[in-house]
Tab-separated table of C-alpha atoms in Angstrom:
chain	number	residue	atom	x	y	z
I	960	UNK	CA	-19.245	11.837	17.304
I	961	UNK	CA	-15.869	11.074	16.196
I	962	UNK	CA	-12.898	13.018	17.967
I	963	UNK	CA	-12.051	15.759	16.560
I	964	UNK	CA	-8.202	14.614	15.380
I	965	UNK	CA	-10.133	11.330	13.735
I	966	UNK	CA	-12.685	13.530	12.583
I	967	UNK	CA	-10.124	15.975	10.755
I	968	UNK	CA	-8.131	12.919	9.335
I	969	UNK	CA	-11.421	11.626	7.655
I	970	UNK	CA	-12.236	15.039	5.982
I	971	UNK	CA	-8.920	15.005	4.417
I	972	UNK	CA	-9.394	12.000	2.916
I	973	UNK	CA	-11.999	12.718	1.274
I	974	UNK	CA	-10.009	15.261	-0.666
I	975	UNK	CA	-9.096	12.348	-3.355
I	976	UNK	CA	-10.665	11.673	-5.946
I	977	UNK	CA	-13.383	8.709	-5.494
I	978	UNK	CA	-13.191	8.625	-1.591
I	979	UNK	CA	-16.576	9.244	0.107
I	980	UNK	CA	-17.045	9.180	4.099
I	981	UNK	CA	-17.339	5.522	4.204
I	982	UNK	CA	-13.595	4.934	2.160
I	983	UNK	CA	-12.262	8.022	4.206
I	984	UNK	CA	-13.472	6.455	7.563
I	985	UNK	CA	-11.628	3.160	6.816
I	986	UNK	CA	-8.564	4.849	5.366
I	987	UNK	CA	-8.326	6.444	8.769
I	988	UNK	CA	-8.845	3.789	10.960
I	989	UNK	CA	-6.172	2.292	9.076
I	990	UNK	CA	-3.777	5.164	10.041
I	991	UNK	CA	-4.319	4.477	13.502
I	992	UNK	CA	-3.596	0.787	13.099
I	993	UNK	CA	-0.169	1.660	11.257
I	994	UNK	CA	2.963	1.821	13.720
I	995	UNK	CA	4.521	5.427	14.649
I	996	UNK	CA	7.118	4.529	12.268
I	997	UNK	CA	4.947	4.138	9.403
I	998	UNK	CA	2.625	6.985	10.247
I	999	UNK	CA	5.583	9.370	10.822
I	1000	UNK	CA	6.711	8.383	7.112
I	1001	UNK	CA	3.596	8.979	5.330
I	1002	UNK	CA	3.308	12.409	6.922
I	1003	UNK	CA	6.611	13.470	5.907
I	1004	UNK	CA	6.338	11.757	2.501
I	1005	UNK	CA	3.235	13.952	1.607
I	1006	UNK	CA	5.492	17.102	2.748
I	1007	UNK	CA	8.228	16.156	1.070
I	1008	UNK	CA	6.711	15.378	-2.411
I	1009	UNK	CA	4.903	18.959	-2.223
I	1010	UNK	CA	7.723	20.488	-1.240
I	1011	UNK	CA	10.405	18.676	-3.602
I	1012	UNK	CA	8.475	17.671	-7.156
I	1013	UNK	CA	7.923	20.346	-9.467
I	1014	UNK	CA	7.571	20.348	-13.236
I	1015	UNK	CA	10.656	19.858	-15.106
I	1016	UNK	CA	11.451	23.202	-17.270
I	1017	UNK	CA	12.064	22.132	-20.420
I	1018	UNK	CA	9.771	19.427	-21.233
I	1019	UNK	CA	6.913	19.576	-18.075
I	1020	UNK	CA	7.706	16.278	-16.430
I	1021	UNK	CA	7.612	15.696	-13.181
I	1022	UNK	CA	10.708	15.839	-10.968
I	1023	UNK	CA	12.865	16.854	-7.891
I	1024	UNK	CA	16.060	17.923	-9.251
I	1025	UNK	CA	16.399	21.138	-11.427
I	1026	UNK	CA	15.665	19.394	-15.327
I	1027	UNK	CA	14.277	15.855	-15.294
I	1028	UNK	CA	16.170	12.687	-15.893
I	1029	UNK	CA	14.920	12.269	-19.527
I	1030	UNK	CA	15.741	15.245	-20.355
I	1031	UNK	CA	19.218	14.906	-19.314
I	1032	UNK	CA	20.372	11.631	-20.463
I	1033	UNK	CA	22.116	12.535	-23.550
I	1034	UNK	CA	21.149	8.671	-24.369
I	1035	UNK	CA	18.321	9.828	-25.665
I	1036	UNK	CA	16.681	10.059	-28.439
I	1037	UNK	CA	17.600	14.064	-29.306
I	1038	UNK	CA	14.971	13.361	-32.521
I	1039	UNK	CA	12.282	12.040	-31.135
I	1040	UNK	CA	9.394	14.145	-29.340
I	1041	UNK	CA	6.749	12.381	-27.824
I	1042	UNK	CA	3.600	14.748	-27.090
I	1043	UNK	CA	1.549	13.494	-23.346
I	1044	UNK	CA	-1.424	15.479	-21.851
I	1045	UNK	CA	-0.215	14.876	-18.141
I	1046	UNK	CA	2.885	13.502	-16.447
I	1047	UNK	CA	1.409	10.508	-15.602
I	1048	UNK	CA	1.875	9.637	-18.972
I	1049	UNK	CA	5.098	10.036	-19.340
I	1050	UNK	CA	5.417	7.069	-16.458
I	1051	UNK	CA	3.327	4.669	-18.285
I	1052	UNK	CA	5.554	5.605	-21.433
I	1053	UNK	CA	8.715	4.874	-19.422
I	1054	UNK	CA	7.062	1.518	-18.008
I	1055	UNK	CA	6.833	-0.431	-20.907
I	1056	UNK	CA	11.196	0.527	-21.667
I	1057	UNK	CA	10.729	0.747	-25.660
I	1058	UNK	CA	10.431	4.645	-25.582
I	1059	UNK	CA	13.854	5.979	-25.965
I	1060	UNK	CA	13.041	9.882	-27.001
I	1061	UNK	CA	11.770	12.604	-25.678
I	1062	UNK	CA	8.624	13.887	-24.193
I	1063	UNK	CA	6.619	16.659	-23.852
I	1064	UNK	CA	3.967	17.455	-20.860
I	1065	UNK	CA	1.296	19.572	-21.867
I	1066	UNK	CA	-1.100	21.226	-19.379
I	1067	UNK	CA	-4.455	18.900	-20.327
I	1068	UNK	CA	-5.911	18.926	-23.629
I	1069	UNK	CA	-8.032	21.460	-26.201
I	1070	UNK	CA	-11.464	21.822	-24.764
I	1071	UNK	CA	-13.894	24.369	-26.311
I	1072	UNK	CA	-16.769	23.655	-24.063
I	1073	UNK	CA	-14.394	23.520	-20.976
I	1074	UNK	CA	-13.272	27.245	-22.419
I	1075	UNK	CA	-9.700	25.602	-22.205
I	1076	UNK	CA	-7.838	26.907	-25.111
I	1077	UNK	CA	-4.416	26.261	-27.143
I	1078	UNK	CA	-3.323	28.922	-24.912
I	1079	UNK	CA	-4.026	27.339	-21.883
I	1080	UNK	CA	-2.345	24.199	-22.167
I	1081	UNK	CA	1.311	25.605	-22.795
I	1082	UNK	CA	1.281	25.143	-26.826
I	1083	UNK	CA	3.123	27.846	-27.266
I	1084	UNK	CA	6.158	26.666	-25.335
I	1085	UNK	CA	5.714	23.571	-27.374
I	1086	UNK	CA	6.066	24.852	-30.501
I	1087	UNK	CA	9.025	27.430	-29.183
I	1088	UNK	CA	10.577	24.114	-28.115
I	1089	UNK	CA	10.653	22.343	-31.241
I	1090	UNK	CA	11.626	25.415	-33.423
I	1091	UNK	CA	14.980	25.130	-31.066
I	1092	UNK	CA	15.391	21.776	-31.181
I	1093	UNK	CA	16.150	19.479	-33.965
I	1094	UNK	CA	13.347	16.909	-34.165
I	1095	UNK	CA	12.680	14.749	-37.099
I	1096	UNK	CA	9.518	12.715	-35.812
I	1097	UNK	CA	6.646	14.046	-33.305
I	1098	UNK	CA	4.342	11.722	-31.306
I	1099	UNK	CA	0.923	12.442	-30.125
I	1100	UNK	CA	0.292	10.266	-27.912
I	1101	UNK	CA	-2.952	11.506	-25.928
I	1102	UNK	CA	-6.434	9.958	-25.191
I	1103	UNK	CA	-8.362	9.296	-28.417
I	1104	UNK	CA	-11.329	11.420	-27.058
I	1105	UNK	CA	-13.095	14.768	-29.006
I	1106	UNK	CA	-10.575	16.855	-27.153
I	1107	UNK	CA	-7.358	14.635	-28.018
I	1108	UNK	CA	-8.549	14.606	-31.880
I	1109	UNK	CA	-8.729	18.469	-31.130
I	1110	UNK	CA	-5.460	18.710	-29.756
I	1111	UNK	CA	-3.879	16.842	-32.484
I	1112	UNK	CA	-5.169	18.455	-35.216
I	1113	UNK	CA	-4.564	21.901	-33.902
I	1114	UNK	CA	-0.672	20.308	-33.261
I	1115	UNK	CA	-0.480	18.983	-36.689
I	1116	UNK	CA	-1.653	22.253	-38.235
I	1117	UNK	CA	1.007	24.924	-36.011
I	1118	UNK	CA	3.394	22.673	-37.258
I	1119	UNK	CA	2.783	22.922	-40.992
I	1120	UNK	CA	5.259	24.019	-43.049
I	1121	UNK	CA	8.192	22.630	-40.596
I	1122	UNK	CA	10.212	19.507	-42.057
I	1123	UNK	CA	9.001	17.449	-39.415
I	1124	UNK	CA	6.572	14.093	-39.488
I	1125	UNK	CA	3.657	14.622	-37.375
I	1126	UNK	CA	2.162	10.603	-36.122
I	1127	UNK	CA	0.271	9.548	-33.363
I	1128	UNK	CA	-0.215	6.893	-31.528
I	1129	UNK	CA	-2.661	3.774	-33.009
I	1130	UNK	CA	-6.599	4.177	-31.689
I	1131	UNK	CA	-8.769	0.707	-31.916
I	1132	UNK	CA	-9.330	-2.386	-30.216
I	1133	UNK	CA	-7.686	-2.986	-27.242
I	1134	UNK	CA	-5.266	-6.194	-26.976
I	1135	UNK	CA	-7.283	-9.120	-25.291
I	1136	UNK	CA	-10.641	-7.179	-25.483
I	1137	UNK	CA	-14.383	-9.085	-25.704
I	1138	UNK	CA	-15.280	-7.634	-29.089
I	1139	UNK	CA	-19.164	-7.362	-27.406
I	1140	UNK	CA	-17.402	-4.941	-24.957
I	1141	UNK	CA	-16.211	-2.880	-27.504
I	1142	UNK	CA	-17.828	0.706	-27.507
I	1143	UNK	CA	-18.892	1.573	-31.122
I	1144	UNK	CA	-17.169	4.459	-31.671
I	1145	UNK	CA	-13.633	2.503	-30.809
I	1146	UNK	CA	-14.765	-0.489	-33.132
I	1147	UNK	CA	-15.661	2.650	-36.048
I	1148	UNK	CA	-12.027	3.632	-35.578
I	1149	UNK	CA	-10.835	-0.183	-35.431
I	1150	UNK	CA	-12.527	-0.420	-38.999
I	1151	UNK	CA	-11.463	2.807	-40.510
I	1152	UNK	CA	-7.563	2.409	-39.231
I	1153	UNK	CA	-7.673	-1.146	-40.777
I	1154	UNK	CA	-4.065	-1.950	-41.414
I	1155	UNK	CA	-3.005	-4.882	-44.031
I	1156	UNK	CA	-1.317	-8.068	-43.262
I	1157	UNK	CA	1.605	-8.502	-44.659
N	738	UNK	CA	11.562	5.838	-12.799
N	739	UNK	CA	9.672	8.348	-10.533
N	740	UNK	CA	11.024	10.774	-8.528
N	741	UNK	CA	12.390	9.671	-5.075
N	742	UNK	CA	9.741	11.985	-3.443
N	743	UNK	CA	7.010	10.623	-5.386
N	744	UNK	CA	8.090	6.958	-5.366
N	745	UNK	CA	8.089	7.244	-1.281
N	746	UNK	CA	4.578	8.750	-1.593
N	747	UNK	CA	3.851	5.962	-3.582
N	748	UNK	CA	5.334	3.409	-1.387
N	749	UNK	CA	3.456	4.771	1.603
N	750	UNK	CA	-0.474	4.677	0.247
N	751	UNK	CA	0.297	1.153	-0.768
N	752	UNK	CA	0.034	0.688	3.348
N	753	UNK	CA	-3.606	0.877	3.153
N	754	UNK	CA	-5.913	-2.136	3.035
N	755	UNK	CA	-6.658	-2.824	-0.472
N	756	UNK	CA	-4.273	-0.399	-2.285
N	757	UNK	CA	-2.361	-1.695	-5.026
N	758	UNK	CA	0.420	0.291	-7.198
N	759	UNK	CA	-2.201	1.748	-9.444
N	760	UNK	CA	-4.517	2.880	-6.714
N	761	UNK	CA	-1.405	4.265	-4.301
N	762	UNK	CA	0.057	6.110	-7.891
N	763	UNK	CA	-3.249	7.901	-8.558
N	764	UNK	CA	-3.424	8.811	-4.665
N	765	UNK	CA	0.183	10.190	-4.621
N	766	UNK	CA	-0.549	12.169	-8.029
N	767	UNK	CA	-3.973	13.659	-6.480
N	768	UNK	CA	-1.564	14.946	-3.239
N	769	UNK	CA	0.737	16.804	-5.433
N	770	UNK	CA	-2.421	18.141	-7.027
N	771	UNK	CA	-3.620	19.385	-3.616
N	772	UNK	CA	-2.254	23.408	-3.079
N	773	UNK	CA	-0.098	23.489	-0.421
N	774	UNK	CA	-2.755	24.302	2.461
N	775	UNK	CA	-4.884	20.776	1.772
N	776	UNK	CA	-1.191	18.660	1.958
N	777	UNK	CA	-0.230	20.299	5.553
N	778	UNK	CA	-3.468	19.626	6.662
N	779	UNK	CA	-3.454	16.327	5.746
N	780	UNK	CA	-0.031	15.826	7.404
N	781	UNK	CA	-0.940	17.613	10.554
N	782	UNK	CA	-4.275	15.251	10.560
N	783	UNK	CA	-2.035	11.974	10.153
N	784	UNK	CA	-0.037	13.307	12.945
N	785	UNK	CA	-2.233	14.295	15.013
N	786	UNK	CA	-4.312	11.404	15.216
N	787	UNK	CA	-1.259	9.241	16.122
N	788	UNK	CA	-0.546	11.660	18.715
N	789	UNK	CA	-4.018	12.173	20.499
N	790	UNK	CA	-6.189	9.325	19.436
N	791	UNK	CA	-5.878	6.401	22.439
N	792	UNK	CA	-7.953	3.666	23.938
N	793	UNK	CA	-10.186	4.813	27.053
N	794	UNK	CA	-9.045	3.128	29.534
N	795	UNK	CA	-12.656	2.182	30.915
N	796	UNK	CA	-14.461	0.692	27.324
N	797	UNK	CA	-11.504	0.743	25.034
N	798	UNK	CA	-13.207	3.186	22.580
N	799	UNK	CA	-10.940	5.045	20.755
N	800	UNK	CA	-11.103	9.207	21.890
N	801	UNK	CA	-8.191	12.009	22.207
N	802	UNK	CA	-9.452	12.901	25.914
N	803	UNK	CA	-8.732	11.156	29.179
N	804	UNK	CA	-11.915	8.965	29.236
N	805	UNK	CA	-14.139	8.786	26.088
N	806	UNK	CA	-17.309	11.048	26.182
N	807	UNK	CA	-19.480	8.162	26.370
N	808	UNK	CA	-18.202	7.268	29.681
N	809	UNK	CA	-18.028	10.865	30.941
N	810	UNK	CA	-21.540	11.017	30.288
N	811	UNK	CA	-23.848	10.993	33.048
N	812	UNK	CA	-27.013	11.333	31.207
N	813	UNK	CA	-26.488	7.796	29.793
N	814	UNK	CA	-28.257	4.702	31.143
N	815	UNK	CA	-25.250	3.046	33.461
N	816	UNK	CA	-27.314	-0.327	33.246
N	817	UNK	CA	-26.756	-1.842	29.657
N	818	UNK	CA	-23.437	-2.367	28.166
N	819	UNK	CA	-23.063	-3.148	24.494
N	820	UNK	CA	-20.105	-5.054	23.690
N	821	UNK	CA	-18.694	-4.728	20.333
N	822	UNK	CA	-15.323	-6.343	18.343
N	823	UNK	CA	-13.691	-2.917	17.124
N	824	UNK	CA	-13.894	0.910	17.721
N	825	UNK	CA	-15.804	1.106	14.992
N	826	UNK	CA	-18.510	-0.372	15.744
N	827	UNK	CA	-19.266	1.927	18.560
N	828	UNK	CA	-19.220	4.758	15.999
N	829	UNK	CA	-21.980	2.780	13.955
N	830	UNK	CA	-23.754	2.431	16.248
N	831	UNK	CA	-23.538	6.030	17.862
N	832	UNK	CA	-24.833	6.886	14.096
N	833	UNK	CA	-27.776	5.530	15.004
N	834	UNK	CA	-28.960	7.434	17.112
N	835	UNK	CA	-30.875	4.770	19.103
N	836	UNK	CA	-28.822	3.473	21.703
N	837	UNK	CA	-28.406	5.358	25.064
N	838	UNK	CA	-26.006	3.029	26.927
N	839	UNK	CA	-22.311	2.370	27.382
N	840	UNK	CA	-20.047	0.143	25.150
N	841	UNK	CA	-17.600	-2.074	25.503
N	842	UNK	CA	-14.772	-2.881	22.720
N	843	UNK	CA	-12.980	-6.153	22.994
N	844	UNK	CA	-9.815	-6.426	20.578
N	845	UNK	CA	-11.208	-8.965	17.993
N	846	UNK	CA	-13.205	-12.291	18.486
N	847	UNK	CA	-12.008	-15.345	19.894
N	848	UNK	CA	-10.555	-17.295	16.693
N	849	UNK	CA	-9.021	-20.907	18.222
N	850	UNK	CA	-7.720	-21.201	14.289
N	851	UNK	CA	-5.985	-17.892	14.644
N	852	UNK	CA	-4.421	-18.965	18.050
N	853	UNK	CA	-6.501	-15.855	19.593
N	854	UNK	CA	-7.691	-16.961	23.107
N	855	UNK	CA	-9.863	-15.396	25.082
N	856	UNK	CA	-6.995	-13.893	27.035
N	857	UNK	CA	-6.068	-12.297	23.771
N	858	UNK	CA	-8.917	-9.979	23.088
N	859	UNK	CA	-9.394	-8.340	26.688
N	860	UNK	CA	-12.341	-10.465	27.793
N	861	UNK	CA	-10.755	-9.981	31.872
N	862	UNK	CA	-11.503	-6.739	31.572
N	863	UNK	CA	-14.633	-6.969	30.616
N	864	UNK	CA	-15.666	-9.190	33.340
N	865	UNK	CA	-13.876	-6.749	35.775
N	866	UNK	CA	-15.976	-3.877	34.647
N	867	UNK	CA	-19.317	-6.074	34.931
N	868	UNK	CA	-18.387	-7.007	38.495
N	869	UNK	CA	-17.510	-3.591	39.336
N	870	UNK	CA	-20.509	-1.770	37.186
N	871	UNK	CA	-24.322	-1.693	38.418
N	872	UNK	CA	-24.956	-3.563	34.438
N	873	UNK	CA	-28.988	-4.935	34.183
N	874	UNK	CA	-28.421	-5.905	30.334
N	875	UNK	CA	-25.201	-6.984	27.911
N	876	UNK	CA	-26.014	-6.348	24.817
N	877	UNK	CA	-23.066	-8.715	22.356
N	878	UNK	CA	-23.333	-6.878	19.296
N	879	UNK	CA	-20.405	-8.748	17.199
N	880	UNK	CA	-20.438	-10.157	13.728
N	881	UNK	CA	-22.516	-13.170	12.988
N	882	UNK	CA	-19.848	-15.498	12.165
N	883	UNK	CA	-17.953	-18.815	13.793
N	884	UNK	CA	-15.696	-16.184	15.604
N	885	UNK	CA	-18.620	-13.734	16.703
N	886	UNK	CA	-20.432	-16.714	18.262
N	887	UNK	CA	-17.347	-18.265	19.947
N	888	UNK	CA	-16.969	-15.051	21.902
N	889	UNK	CA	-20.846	-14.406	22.106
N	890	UNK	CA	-21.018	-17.717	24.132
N	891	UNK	CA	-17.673	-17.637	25.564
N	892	UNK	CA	-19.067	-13.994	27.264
N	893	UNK	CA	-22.556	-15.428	28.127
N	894	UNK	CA	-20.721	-18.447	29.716
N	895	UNK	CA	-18.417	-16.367	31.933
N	896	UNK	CA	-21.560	-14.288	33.014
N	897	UNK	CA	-23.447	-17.213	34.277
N	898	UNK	CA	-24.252	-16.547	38.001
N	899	UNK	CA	-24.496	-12.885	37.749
N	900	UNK	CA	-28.105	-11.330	37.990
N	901	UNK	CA	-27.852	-9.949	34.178
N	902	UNK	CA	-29.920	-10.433	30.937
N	903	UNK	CA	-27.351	-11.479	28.563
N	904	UNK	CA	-28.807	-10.766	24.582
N	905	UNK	CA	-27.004	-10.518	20.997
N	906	UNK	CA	-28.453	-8.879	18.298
N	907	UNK	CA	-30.680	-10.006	15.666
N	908	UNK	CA	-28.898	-11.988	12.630
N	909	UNK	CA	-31.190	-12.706	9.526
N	910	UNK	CA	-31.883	-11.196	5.837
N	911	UNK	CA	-31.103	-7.397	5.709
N	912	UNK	CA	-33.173	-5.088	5.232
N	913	UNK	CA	-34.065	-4.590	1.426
N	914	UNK	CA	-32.098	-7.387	0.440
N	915	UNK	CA	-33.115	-9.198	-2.716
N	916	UNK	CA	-33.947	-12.734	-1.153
N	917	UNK	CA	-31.879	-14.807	-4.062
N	918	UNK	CA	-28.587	-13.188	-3.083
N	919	UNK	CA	-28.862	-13.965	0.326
N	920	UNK	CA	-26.433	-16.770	1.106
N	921	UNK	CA	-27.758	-20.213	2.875
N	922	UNK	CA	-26.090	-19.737	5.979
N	923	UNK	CA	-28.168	-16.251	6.594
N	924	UNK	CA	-31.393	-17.685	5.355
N	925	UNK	CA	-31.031	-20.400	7.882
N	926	UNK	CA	-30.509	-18.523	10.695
N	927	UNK	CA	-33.746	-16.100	9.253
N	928	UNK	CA	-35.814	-19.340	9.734
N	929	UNK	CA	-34.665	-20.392	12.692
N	930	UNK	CA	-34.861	-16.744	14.820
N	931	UNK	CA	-38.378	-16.174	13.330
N	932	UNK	CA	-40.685	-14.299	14.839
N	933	UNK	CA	-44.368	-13.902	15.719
N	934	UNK	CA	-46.252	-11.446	14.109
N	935	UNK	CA	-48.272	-10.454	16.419
């Protein structure tokens, strides 16, 4: 019905994630109404980020030149590891500026059911990193889910025995949050993580 | 804060109607989660599309051959046109299944507010092609708003003369619709276009 190079532009659409036929037919529509200009940029942009980002070799971030900016910026924190299950995370660290150490990217998180293992999610490198390095504080900072409590405590435990404090970061009620909304398992935390004014 | 590569991609999904940053992020992170074969093909599609996809010349449809295969085909009836607002809409209405006649897409609605004229939206054409055609029936098949019926009368006005049944589809409560949501400007229209049952 459609033809064919419309037709071919909607199925790739609906690679991402949440885009069904009706999303992907609008998205390309909209390609046709953008200028060559614009069109010509998008294309490239989509070759140029596969062909230029790749994970950073020391700590797993994102990034087009050989090691990432963070890990380069002698700046930085040298002490400080913080521990992120994806390198989107490391963005939304970086966003809010009051971050200044270092990060790790593992590969997802612990997942029995999944059959994802420690092994599977680049631990070991990890651990080999901090044995080199010369950290004084780790921070877990993944979601608060079965699988992050997993990951954390399996963390924690390879890193017995080092001189190094293990945190990570506060679970509970979300800032600005209807307490109705709240699911019970967040408030249970909320309550149990209680901190006192002071 | 991102890489150049990825802030371009970025940049570049944040063209689309109703993407904002956080949208246009997760799209550029689910490209450089594609493997490489998805990416090109996505590309090549955007490309592509620009390239072949043009207006035919004879209904304005969109199609990537000379004349749109609704034209081209013979087996259609030559005697109603249906006379829609976008490309689109001929595609909806191809989904169907039902209709067996030609289309006509104008380039938007009259909209006096907007400063689009008549002149604006390819209305000479369409008279041209009415002249010229062998039509019986115009079917205006447009959206049921101040613009849709501006055109819809503007069309049946400069048709006046001609030996041809001039119709619009129906407007009213959709089907399955749960009557309380159904704004007063619909349910008026319901009442006033009722029907016999006979």
């Amino acid at each position: 019905m459609y033809p064919d190079s419309l037709k071919n532009l909607i199925e790739c659409f609906k690679y991402f994630p949440g885009v069904g036929e009706k999303t992907a037919e609008r998205m390309a529509f909209a390609v046709l109404s953008f200028d060559d200009e614009k069109a010509d940029f998008l294309a490239d942009s989509i070759q140029n980020a596969k062909k230029n980002i790749h994970t950073c070799p020391k700590c797993h971030n994102l990034t087009d030149k050989e090691e990432c900016d963070i890990c380069t910026n002698g700046l930085r924190d040298q002490t400080t590891l913080c521990v992120v299950e994806d390198p989107k995370s490391v963005f939304l660290f970086e966003k809010l500026g009051m971050y200044n150490g270092l990060y790790h990217v593992l590969d997802g998180l612990i997942s029995p059911l999944d059959g994802i293992g420690p092994e599977d999610i680049g631990l070991d490198q990890l651990l080999d990193r901090i044995k080199e390095g010369n950290f004084k504080e780790i921070i877990l900072a993944v979601k608060p889910s079965i699988e992050g409590e997993t990951t954390s405590l399996y963390i924690k435990k390879i890193l017995e025995g080092l001189d190094i404090t293990v945190s990570k970061i506060a679970s509970g009620v979300p800032m600005g949050a209807d307490m109705e909304y709240i699911d019970p398992m967040t408030l249970q935390r909320a309550l149990l993580d209680r901190k006192n004014i002071e």
